Coordinates of C-alpha atoms in Angstrom, one line a residue:
M1 CA -23.1 -31.0 42.8
T2 CA -21.1 -28.1 42.0
R3 CA -17.1 -28.2 42.3
S4 CA -14.8 -25.3 42.3
W5 CA -12.1 -25.4 39.5
W6 CA -9.5 -24.1 42.6
G7 CA -9.9 -27.8 43.6
R8 CA -8.6 -29.2 40.4
V9 CA -5.1 -28.2 40.7
P10 CA -3.2 -31.0 42.9
G11 CA -1.4 -29.8 46.3
L12 CA -3.4 -26.6 46.7
H13 CA -6.0 -25.8 48.7
P14 CA -8.6 -23.2 48.0
G15 CA -8.6 -21.7 51.5
S16 CA -4.5 -21.0 51.3
R17 CA -3.9 -20.3 47.9
S18 CA -1.4 -17.7 46.9
L19 CA -1.8 -15.8 43.5
H20 CA 1.7 -14.8 43.1
R21 CA 3.0 -18.5 44.1
H22 CA 0.2 -19.8 41.5
L23 CA 1.3 -17.8 38.8
L24 CA 4.7 -18.2 39.2
L25 CA 4.1 -21.9 39.3
W26 CA 2.4 -21.8 36.0
L27 CA 4.7 -19.3 34.3
L28 CA 8.0 -21.1 35.4
L29 CA 6.6 -24.8 34.9
P30 CA 6.7 -24.6 31.3
Q31 CA 10.0 -22.9 30.9
L32 CA 11.1 -25.9 33.3
V33 CA 10.0 -28.6 30.9
L34 CA 11.0 -26.6 27.8
W35 CA 14.3 -26.4 30.0
A36 CA 14.3 -30.4 30.0
A37 CA 13.3 -31.1 26.6
A38 CA 16.5 -28.8 25.4
A39 CA 18.7 -30.7 27.4
F40 CA 17.5 -34.1 26.2
V41 CA 17.2 -33.0 22.7
T42 CA 20.6 -31.2 22.8
Y43 CA 22.7 -34.2 24.3
N44 CA 21.1 -36.6 21.7
L45 CA 22.4 -34.0 19.1
A46 CA 25.7 -34.0 20.6
Q47 CA 25.9 -37.7 20.8
R48 CA 25.1 -37.9 16.9
Y49 CA 27.5 -34.8 16.2
A50 CA 30.3 -36.8 18.1
D51 CA 29.3 -40.0 16.3
Q52 CA 29.6 -38.5 13.1
V53 CA 33.0 -36.8 13.8
I54 CA 34.4 -39.9 15.7
D55 CA 33.7 -42.1 12.9
A56 CA 35.0 -40.3 10.3
A57 CA 38.4 -40.2 12.3
Q58 CA 37.8 -44.3 12.7
Y59 CA 37.2 -44.6 8.9
T60 CA 40.4 -42.7 8.4
A61 CA 42.0 -44.8 10.3
S62 CA 40.5 -48.2 8.8
K63 CA 41.9 -46.4 5.4
A64 CA 44.9 -45.9 6.7
L65 CA 45.1 -49.7 8.3
A66 CA 43.9 -51.1 4.6
R67 CA 46.9 -49.4 3.1
Q68 CA 49.4 -51.0 5.2
I69 CA 48.3 -54.3 3.8
K70 CA 49.4 -55.1 0.2
P71 CA 48.4 -57.9 -1.7
I72 CA 51.0 -59.7 -3.3
G73 CA 49.6 -62.5 -6.0
N74 CA 47.1 -64.2 -3.9
G75 CA 48.7 -63.3 -0.8
L76 CA 49.0 -60.4 1.6
L77 CA 51.9 -58.4 2.9
I78 CA 51.5 -56.9 6.1
D79 CA 53.7 -53.7 6.7
F80 CA 52.4 -52.6 10.2
P81 CA 54.9 -51.5 12.4
R82 CA 55.0 -52.2 16.1
A83 CA 55.3 -48.4 16.4
A84 CA 51.8 -47.7 14.7
Q85 CA 50.4 -50.3 16.7
D86 CA 51.4 -48.6 20.0
I87 CA 50.0 -45.4 18.7
L88 CA 46.7 -46.8 18.0
E89 CA 46.6 -48.7 21.6
A90 CA 48.4 -45.5 23.3
D91 CA 45.0 -44.1 25.4
P92 CA 44.5 -46.8 28.3
D93 CA 40.9 -45.1 29.0
D94 CA 40.2 -44.7 25.4
R95 CA 41.6 -47.3 23.4
I96 CA 41.6 -48.2 19.8
Y97 CA 41.1 -51.6 18.4
Y98 CA 41.6 -53.2 15.3
T99 CA 41.1 -56.6 13.5
V100 CA 42.1 -57.6 9.7
S101 CA 40.4 -60.9 8.5
T102 CA 40.2 -62.7 5.0
P103 CA 38.1 -64.2 4.2
P104 CA 35.8 -62.1 6.6
G105 CA 35.8 -63.8 9.8
Q106 CA 39.1 -65.5 9.3
F107 CA 41.1 -63.7 11.7
I108 CA 44.6 -62.3 10.5
L109 CA 45.7 -59.0 12.4
G110 CA 44.6 -57.7 15.3
N111 CA 42.1 -58.0 18.4
R112 CA 40.1 -61.4 18.2
K113 CA 37.5 -60.0 20.5
L114 CA 35.9 -57.1 18.0
P115 CA 32.1 -57.7 17.3
P116 CA 31.4 -58.9 13.8
P117 CA 29.2 -56.6 11.6
P118 CA 26.0 -57.6 10.7
E119 CA 25.4 -59.9 8.1
I120 CA 25.3 -58.2 4.7
A121 CA 24.4 -60.3 1.6
S122 CA 26.3 -58.2 -0.9
P123 CA 28.3 -55.4 0.8
R124 CA 29.5 -52.6 -0.9
L125 CA 33.5 -52.3 -1.4
G126 CA 35.8 -49.5 0.3
Q127 CA 32.2 -47.9 1.8
P128 CA 32.7 -47.7 5.6
Y129 CA 29.9 -49.3 7.6
F130 CA 29.4 -48.2 11.3
Y131 CA 27.8 -50.0 14.1
N132 CA 27.5 -50.4 18.2
G133 CA 28.8 -53.6 19.9
T134 CA 30.2 -54.8 23.3
M135 CA 33.6 -56.7 23.9
T136 CA 34.8 -58.5 26.9
E137 CA 37.9 -56.6 28.0
A138 CA 39.7 -57.4 31.4
G139 CA 36.8 -59.6 32.2
Q140 CA 34.0 -56.5 31.9
E141 CA 31.8 -55.7 29.1
M142 CA 32.8 -52.5 27.3
P143 CA 30.6 -50.8 24.5
V144 CA 32.4 -49.9 21.4
R145 CA 31.5 -48.2 18.2
V146 CA 32.9 -50.4 15.2
A147 CA 34.2 -49.0 11.9
A148 CA 34.3 -51.6 9.1
Q149 CA 35.1 -51.7 5.4
Y150 CA 35.3 -54.5 3.1
L151 CA 38.1 -54.6 0.4
R152 CA 39.1 -56.7 -2.5
Y153 CA 42.3 -57.9 -3.3
G154 CA 43.7 -60.8 -5.2
E155 CA 43.9 -61.9 -8.7
V156 CA 41.2 -60.6 -11.0
D157 CA 40.1 -63.9 -12.1
Q158 CA 40.0 -64.8 -8.4
P159 CA 39.3 -61.9 -6.4
Q160 CA 38.9 -62.4 -2.5
L161 CA 37.7 -60.4 0.3
M162 CA 39.2 -58.6 3.1
L163 CA 37.4 -57.1 6.1
V164 CA 39.1 -54.3 8.2
Q165 CA 37.5 -53.1 11.5
I166 CA 38.4 -50.3 13.4
A167 CA 36.7 -50.4 17.3
R168 CA 36.8 -47.3 19.7
G169 CA 35.3 -47.4 23.3
R170 CA 32.2 -44.9 23.5
A171 CA 34.1 -43.1 26.6
S172 CA 35.2 -40.4 24.1
R173 CA 31.7 -40.0 22.7
E174 CA 29.8 -39.8 26.1
Q175 CA 32.6 -37.1 27.3
L176 CA 32.4 -34.9 24.2
A177 CA 28.4 -35.5 24.4
R178 CA 28.4 -34.2 28.1
R179 CA 30.9 -31.7 27.1
I180 CA 28.5 -30.1 24.5
L181 CA 25.3 -30.6 26.7
L182 CA 27.1 -28.8 29.8
D183 CA 28.5 -25.7 27.1
T184 CA 24.7 -25.8 25.9
A185 CA 22.6 -26.3 29.3
L186 CA 24.9 -23.7 31.2
P187 CA 23.6 -20.8 29.2
L188 CA 20.3 -21.8 28.6
S189 CA 20.4 -22.5 32.4
V190 CA 21.6 -18.8 33.0
L191 CA 18.9 -17.5 30.6
V192 CA 16.2 -19.6 32.2
A193 CA 17.0 -18.0 35.8
L194 CA 17.1 -14.7 34.4
M195 CA 13.8 -15.2 32.6
S196 CA 12.4 -16.7 35.9
M197 CA 13.3 -13.4 37.5
I198 CA 12.0 -11.1 35.0
V199 CA 8.8 -13.0 35.6
W200 CA 8.7 -13.0 39.1
A201 CA 9.1 -9.2 38.9
G202 CA 6.5 -8.6 36.4
I203 CA 3.9 -10.7 38.6
R204 CA 4.7 -8.8 41.7
A205 CA 4.3 -5.2 39.5
G206 CA 1.1 -6.7 37.8
L207 CA -0.2 -7.9 41.1
A208 CA 1.1 -4.8 43.1
P209 CA -2.5 -3.1 42.9
L210 CA -4.2 -6.0 44.7
A211 CA -1.5 -5.2 47.4
R212 CA -2.3 -1.8 47.4
M213 CA -6.1 -2.5 47.7
R214 CA -5.5 -5.0 50.3
A215 CA -3.4 -2.3 52.2
L216 CA -6.1 0.4 51.9
V217 CA -8.6 -2.3 53.5
E218 CA -6.3 -3.5 56.3
D219 CA -5.6 0.0 57.2
R220 CA -9.2 1.2 57.8
A221 CA -11.2 1.0 60.5
P222 CA -13.8 -1.3 60.8
N223 CA -16.5 1.2 60.7
D224 CA -14.9 3.2 57.9
L225 CA -17.2 2.4 54.8
A226 CA -15.8 4.8 52.4
P227 CA -15.1 3.9 48.7
L228 CA -11.7 2.5 47.6
E229 CA -9.4 5.0 45.3
L230 CA -7.3 3.1 42.6
E231 CA -7.0 5.7 40.0
A232 CA -3.6 4.5 38.6
A233 CA -4.8 0.5 38.9
P234 CA -5.7 -1.7 35.7
R235 CA -8.8 -2.2 34.5
E236 CA -9.3 -5.9 35.8
V237 CA -8.4 -4.5 39.4
H238 CA -11.1 -1.4 38.8
A239 CA -13.7 -4.1 38.3
L240 CA -12.8 -5.5 41.6
A241 CA -12.8 -2.0 43.2
K242 CA -15.9 -1.3 41.8
A243 CA -17.6 -4.4 43.2
I244 CA -16.3 -3.7 46.2
N245 CA -17.1 0.1 46.3
T246 CA -20.5 -1.1 45.3
L247 CA -20.9 -3.3 48.2
L248 CA -19.2 -0.6 50.5
G249 CA -21.8 1.7 49.4
T250 CA -25.0 -0.7 50.2
V251 CA -23.7 -1.3 53.5
H252 CA -23.3 2.3 54.1
Q253 CA -27.0 3.1 53.2
S254 CA -28.2 0.4 55.6
V255 CA -26.4 1.4 58.6
S256 CA -27.1 5.1 58.1
S257 CA -30.5 4.0 57.9
Q258 CA -30.2 2.1 60.9
R259 CA -28.2 5.1 62.8
R260 CA -30.9 7.4 61.6
F261 CA -33.7 5.4 62.9
V262 CA -32.0 5.2 66.2
S263 CA -31.2 8.6 66.5
D264 CA -34.8 9.7 65.5
A265 CA -36.6 7.4 67.6
A266 CA -34.0 8.8 70.9
H267 CA -35.2 12.2 70.0
Q268 CA -38.7 11.4 69.7
L269 CA -38.8 9.5 73.1
R270 CA -37.1 12.1 75.0
T271 CA -40.2 14.4 75.1
P272 CA -43.1 11.8 76.2
L273 CA -40.6 10.3 78.7
A274 CA -39.7 13.5 80.3
G275 CA -43.5 14.0 80.5
L276 CA -43.9 10.6 82.0
K277 CA -41.2 11.4 84.6
S278 CA -42.6 15.0 85.4
Q279 CA -46.4 13.5 85.8
T280 CA -45.3 10.5 88.0
E281 CA -43.4 12.8 90.2
L282 CA -46.8 14.9 90.7
A283 CA -48.8 12.0 90.9
L284 CA -46.0 10.7 93.7
A285 CA -46.3 14.1 95.6
E286 CA -50.1 13.8 95.6
A287 CA -50.7 10.4 96.5
S288 CA -51.7 9.0 99.8
D289 CA -52.2 5.2 99.6
P290 CA -48.8 3.4 100.0
A291 CA -49.7 0.6 97.5
L292 CA -50.3 3.1 95.0
K293 CA -47.2 5.3 95.7
A294 CA -45.1 2.2 95.3
R295 CA -46.7 1.5 91.9
L296 CA -45.9 5.0 90.8
Q297 CA -42.4 4.8 92.1
R298 CA -41.7 2.0 90.0
V299 CA -43.3 3.6 86.8
H300 CA -40.9 6.7 87.9
D301 CA -37.9 4.5 88.2
S302 CA -38.8 2.9 84.7
A303 CA -39.3 6.5 83.1
T304 CA -35.3 7.4 84.3
R305 CA -34.2 4.0 83.2
S306 CA -35.8 4.4 79.5
A307 CA -34.6 8.5 79.5
H308 CA -30.9 7.2 80.6
L309 CA -30.8 4.6 77.7
V310 CA -32.5 7.3 75.2
N311 CA -29.5 9.6 76.4
Q312 CA -27.2 6.7 76.1
L313 CA -28.4 6.1 72.3
L314 CA -27.9 9.6 71.4
T315 CA -24.5 10.0 72.7
L316 CA -23.5 7.0 70.7
A317 CA -25.0 8.2 67.5
R318 CA -23.0 11.2 68.2
A319 CA -20.1 9.3 68.7
E320 CA -20.3 7.2 65.5
P321 CA -17.7 8.8 63.0
E322 CA -20.3 9.3 59.9
S323 CA -21.8 11.9 62.5
G324 CA -20.9 15.6 62.2
L325 CA -20.6 16.1 65.8
A326 CA -17.5 13.3 66.0
Q327 CA -15.6 15.0 62.7
G328 CA -14.9 18.3 64.7
H329 CA -11.6 18.5 66.8
A330 CA -9.9 21.2 68.5
R331 CA -7.3 21.7 71.3
V332 CA -9.0 20.8 74.6
D333 CA -7.6 21.7 78.4
L334 CA -8.3 18.1 79.8
V335 CA -7.4 19.0 83.4
K336 CA -10.6 21.3 83.0
L337 CA -12.6 19.2 80.8
A338 CA -12.6 16.4 83.5
A339 CA -13.1 18.8 86.9
E340 CA -16.2 19.9 85.3
P341 CA -18.4 16.8 85.5
A342 CA -16.8 15.8 88.6
A343 CA -18.1 19.2 90.1
E344 CA -21.4 18.8 88.7
L345 CA -22.2 15.5 89.8
V346 CA -21.1 15.7 93.6
P347 CA -24.6 16.8 94.7
R348 CA -25.7 13.4 93.0
A349 CA -22.8 11.5 94.8
R350 CA -23.8 12.9 98.2
Q351 CA -27.5 11.8 98.1
A352 CA -26.2 8.4 97.1
G353 CA -23.8 8.4 100.0
I354 CA -20.7 8.5 98.0
D355 CA -17.9 10.6 98.3
L356 CA -16.5 11.9 95.2
G357 CA -13.4 13.9 94.7
F358 CA -11.0 15.5 92.2
E359 CA -7.1 15.3 92.2
D360 CA -5.2 17.5 90.0
Q361 CA -1.9 15.8 89.5
V362 CA -0.3 17.9 86.6
G363 CA -0.6 21.3 88.0
A364 CA -1.4 22.7 84.6
P365 CA -3.5 22.8 81.3
L366 CA -3.3 19.2 79.7
F367 CA -4.1 19.9 76.1
V368 CA -5.5 16.9 73.5
L369 CA -6.7 17.3 70.2
G370 CA -10.3 16.1 70.2
N371 CA -13.7 17.0 70.1
A372 CA -14.6 18.5 73.7
L373 CA -18.3 17.3 73.6
L374 CA -17.6 14.1 73.0
L375 CA -14.7 13.7 75.6
R376 CA -17.3 15.1 78.1
E377 CA -19.7 12.4 77.5
A378 CA -16.9 9.9 78.2
L379 CA -16.2 11.6 81.2
V380 CA -19.8 11.9 82.5
N381 CA -20.3 8.2 81.6
L382 CA -16.9 7.1 83.7
I383 CA -18.0 8.5 86.7
D384 CA -21.9 7.8 86.3
N385 CA -20.9 4.2 86.4
A386 CA -18.9 4.5 89.4
L387 CA -21.9 6.4 91.0
R388 CA -24.2 3.7 90.1
Y389 CA -22.0 0.8 91.1
A390 CA -20.0 1.5 93.5
G391 CA -22.5 1.4 96.6
R392 CA -23.1 3.7 99.5
G393 CA -20.1 4.5 101.6
A394 CA -17.8 4.1 98.6
N395 CA -15.2 6.5 97.6
V396 CA -14.7 7.8 94.1
T397 CA -11.9 9.9 92.8
V398 CA -11.0 11.3 89.7
R399 CA -7.6 12.1 88.5
V400 CA -5.6 13.4 85.5
R401 CA -2.2 12.9 85.1
A402 CA 0.4 13.2 82.5
L403 CA 2.4 10.3 80.8
A404 CA 4.8 9.7 78.1
G405 CA 3.3 11.4 75.3
Q406 CA -0.3 10.9 76.6
A407 CA -3.0 12.3 79.0
Q408 CA -4.5 9.9 81.0
V409 CA -7.6 10.0 83.5
E410 CA -8.8 8.0 85.9
V411 CA -11.9 7.0 87.6
E412 CA -10.9 5.0 91.0
D413 CA -13.7 3.7 93.5
D414 CA -13.4 1.1 96.0
G415 CA -16.7 -0.7 95.5
P416 CA -17.1 -4.3 94.5
G417 CA -15.5 -3.9 91.1
I418 CA -15.6 -6.1 88.0
A419 CA -14.3 -9.6 88.1
P420 CA -11.2 -9.9 85.4
A421 CA -13.1 -12.3 83.2
D422 CA -15.5 -9.5 82.6
R423 CA -13.6 -6.5 82.0
E424 CA -13.4 -6.8 78.2
R425 CA -17.1 -8.1 77.8
V426 CA -18.6 -4.9 79.5
F427 CA -17.4 -3.0 76.7
Q428 CA -19.7 -4.5 74.4
R429 CA -23.0 -2.9 73.8
F430 CA -25.8 -3.8 76.6
A431 CA -23.4 -6.1 78.3
R432 CA -23.5 -5.8 82.2
A433 CA -21.2 -7.5 84.7
T434 CA -24.1 -7.3 87.5
N435 CA -27.8 -7.2 87.6
A436 CA -27.4 -4.5 90.2
G437 CA -27.9 -0.9 89.6
D438 CA -30.1 0.6 86.8
G439 CA -27.6 1.0 84.1
C440 CA -28.4 0.0 80.4
G441 CA -24.8 -1.6 79.6
L442 CA -23.8 1.1 77.0
G443 CA -21.7 3.7 79.4
L444 CA -18.4 1.8 78.5
A445 CA -19.0 1.0 75.1
I446 CA -19.6 4.6 74.5
V447 CA -16.4 5.6 76.1
R448 CA -14.2 3.1 74.0
E449 CA -15.9 4.4 70.9
I450 CA -15.2 7.6 71.7
A451 CA -11.9 6.7 72.9
E452 CA -11.1 5.1 69.6
R453 CA -12.2 7.9 67.8
H454 CA -9.5 10.0 69.4
A455 CA -7.1 7.4 68.6
G456 CA -7.2 6.8 72.6
S457 CA -7.9 3.8 74.7
V458 CA -9.9 2.8 77.9
T459 CA -8.7 -0.2 79.9
L460 CA -10.0 -1.5 83.3
E461 CA -7.9 -2.5 86.5
G462 CA -8.3 -3.7 89.7
N463 CA -8.2 -1.3 92.6
A464 CA -6.3 -2.7 95.6
P465 CA -7.7 -3.8 98.3
R466 CA -11.1 -3.8 96.2
G467 CA -12.5 -1.9 93.6
L468 CA -12.2 -0.5 90.1
R469 CA -9.8 1.7 88.5
V470 CA -10.8 3.0 84.5
L471 CA -7.8 4.5 82.8
L472 CA -8.7 6.5 79.8
R473 CA -5.8 7.4 77.7
L474 CA -5.4 10.2 74.9
P475 CA -2.7 11.4 72.9
L476 CA -1.4 14.9 73.9
A477 CA -1.7 17.7 71.4
G478 CA 1.4 19.3 69.9
S479 CA 2.7 22.8 71.2
S480 CA 0.9 24.9 69.0
S481 CA -2.4 26.0 69.7
N482 CA -5.4 26.5 67.3

C-alpha cells in the first residue's frame, strides 16, 4: 500500500493543509528551538559568570576575615569588631555567613551551621575551595555557596591548620543570572520576532504567483479553457502552469471535437428531416385509409420533433463561447428585438388557441450590448415554450420593462406552470418538468446559456393565480452608440 508523505506530519490533514502555514511552521519552528536552546545556554553561562564574580568577592572576604585572626605563639588573637559583623550580616535577603574553626571542625567564631567542605587529604594552604551546600535558617533549608581556605598558624615546629569559611545565599547569584538572561533574551526575542515577520513576508511574496494563478482560475467561467498566462512567475510555478495549460488544451480539443460533431451532425440531419416532413405531408394529403393516415401522422410528428431538436442543438452550438457567433456584440434595441418574434408567432398561437400579446412598458428604445441573433433565439425559445405548454385557451404575454441598470423581458402565461421544486432543474439540458407537449428539454438551457454569455440571468416565478413568469434580465448598454 502506498502512503503519501502528507500524512506523516502530525496534526496536518492532506485535505485541509495550507502551504503558507506549512512553510511558516517549518521555518519558524527551528527558530523557536534555537531560541530556547540559546536561552538555556545563556542562563547557564550567566550562572557560571555570576558564580565566578561572587566567588572572587567571597574569596576576598575570606582573606580579609583571616587577616583579623592573628596568631600569638600557639594561640590566636581575634580582632573582629562588632561593626564588621554588622556589615557582613546587613542584607537580610542575601546574608553572608562565616565560620572560623581550628583545627578544622572545632568551632571558634561565626555560624556553626555552615556546611563543612568536602574532605581533602592534603589541602593546599591559602588556596580557595568553592562548593555548594545547604544550611538551616529559621527552620528552612537554604542553598548557599561557600568559599573556604586553609591557613597555617602557630610555631614552625608545631604548625596548626585553621579553616576560614564564607557562605552566601544563592539569591543574588540567581538574580544576577536572571538579569543577564533577560538582558540577553529580550533583544534575542525581538530579533526572532523581526525574523519571523521577514520570513512571513518572504513566504507571502514567494507564494504570490500561486495566489495569482488561483485568482486566474477562480475568475474564469466554467467553460473558459484558454491557457493561463504567468509571465513573471518563478520557474516552479511556470512548470505547474504549463502542466495545467497542457490539460486545458487537451480538454479544449476534446470538447471542441464533440461540439463540432454535434454541429456537423445537426447540419447533416436538417436536410433529410425536412425532406421527410415534406413527404409525410404529401402522403397525408393523398392517403384515404384512416389507419395509414394515423401512422403517417405519427411519422410526421416524430419528424417535426426531430427537426426541432436539431434546430435546438444548432442554437446551443452557436451559443457556446468558442463559436465565432458568440463573440460579436453590438448595441441592440431589446424592445424591437422582442416585438418581432412575438408578432411572427401570432399565427401559430391562434392555431393553438392561445392569445399571444406584447406589452412595451418602456415607450422608447431600450439598448443592451449583445449578439442580436443569439438574443433573438433566446426570446423565440421563451415564447415557444409558453406556446407549447400553456395549453389551449391560455394567455401568453411578452412584456419589456426597464429596471435599475437592467433591461427585463417577461414571458408570462396562465397555463399549468412549473412546480417550485422543478424550476431550477428545468435549466439542465434535456430536463423536462412534464411529459406533456413535444419539447426536447433544451429550450431553457439555451436561454440560460445565452443569458450568461451576455452577463445576464434568467429565472422562473409563479404567476398568480396560476401559470408561470420567465424573467430574462440583461445589463443596459452605455449611452454612446457604435
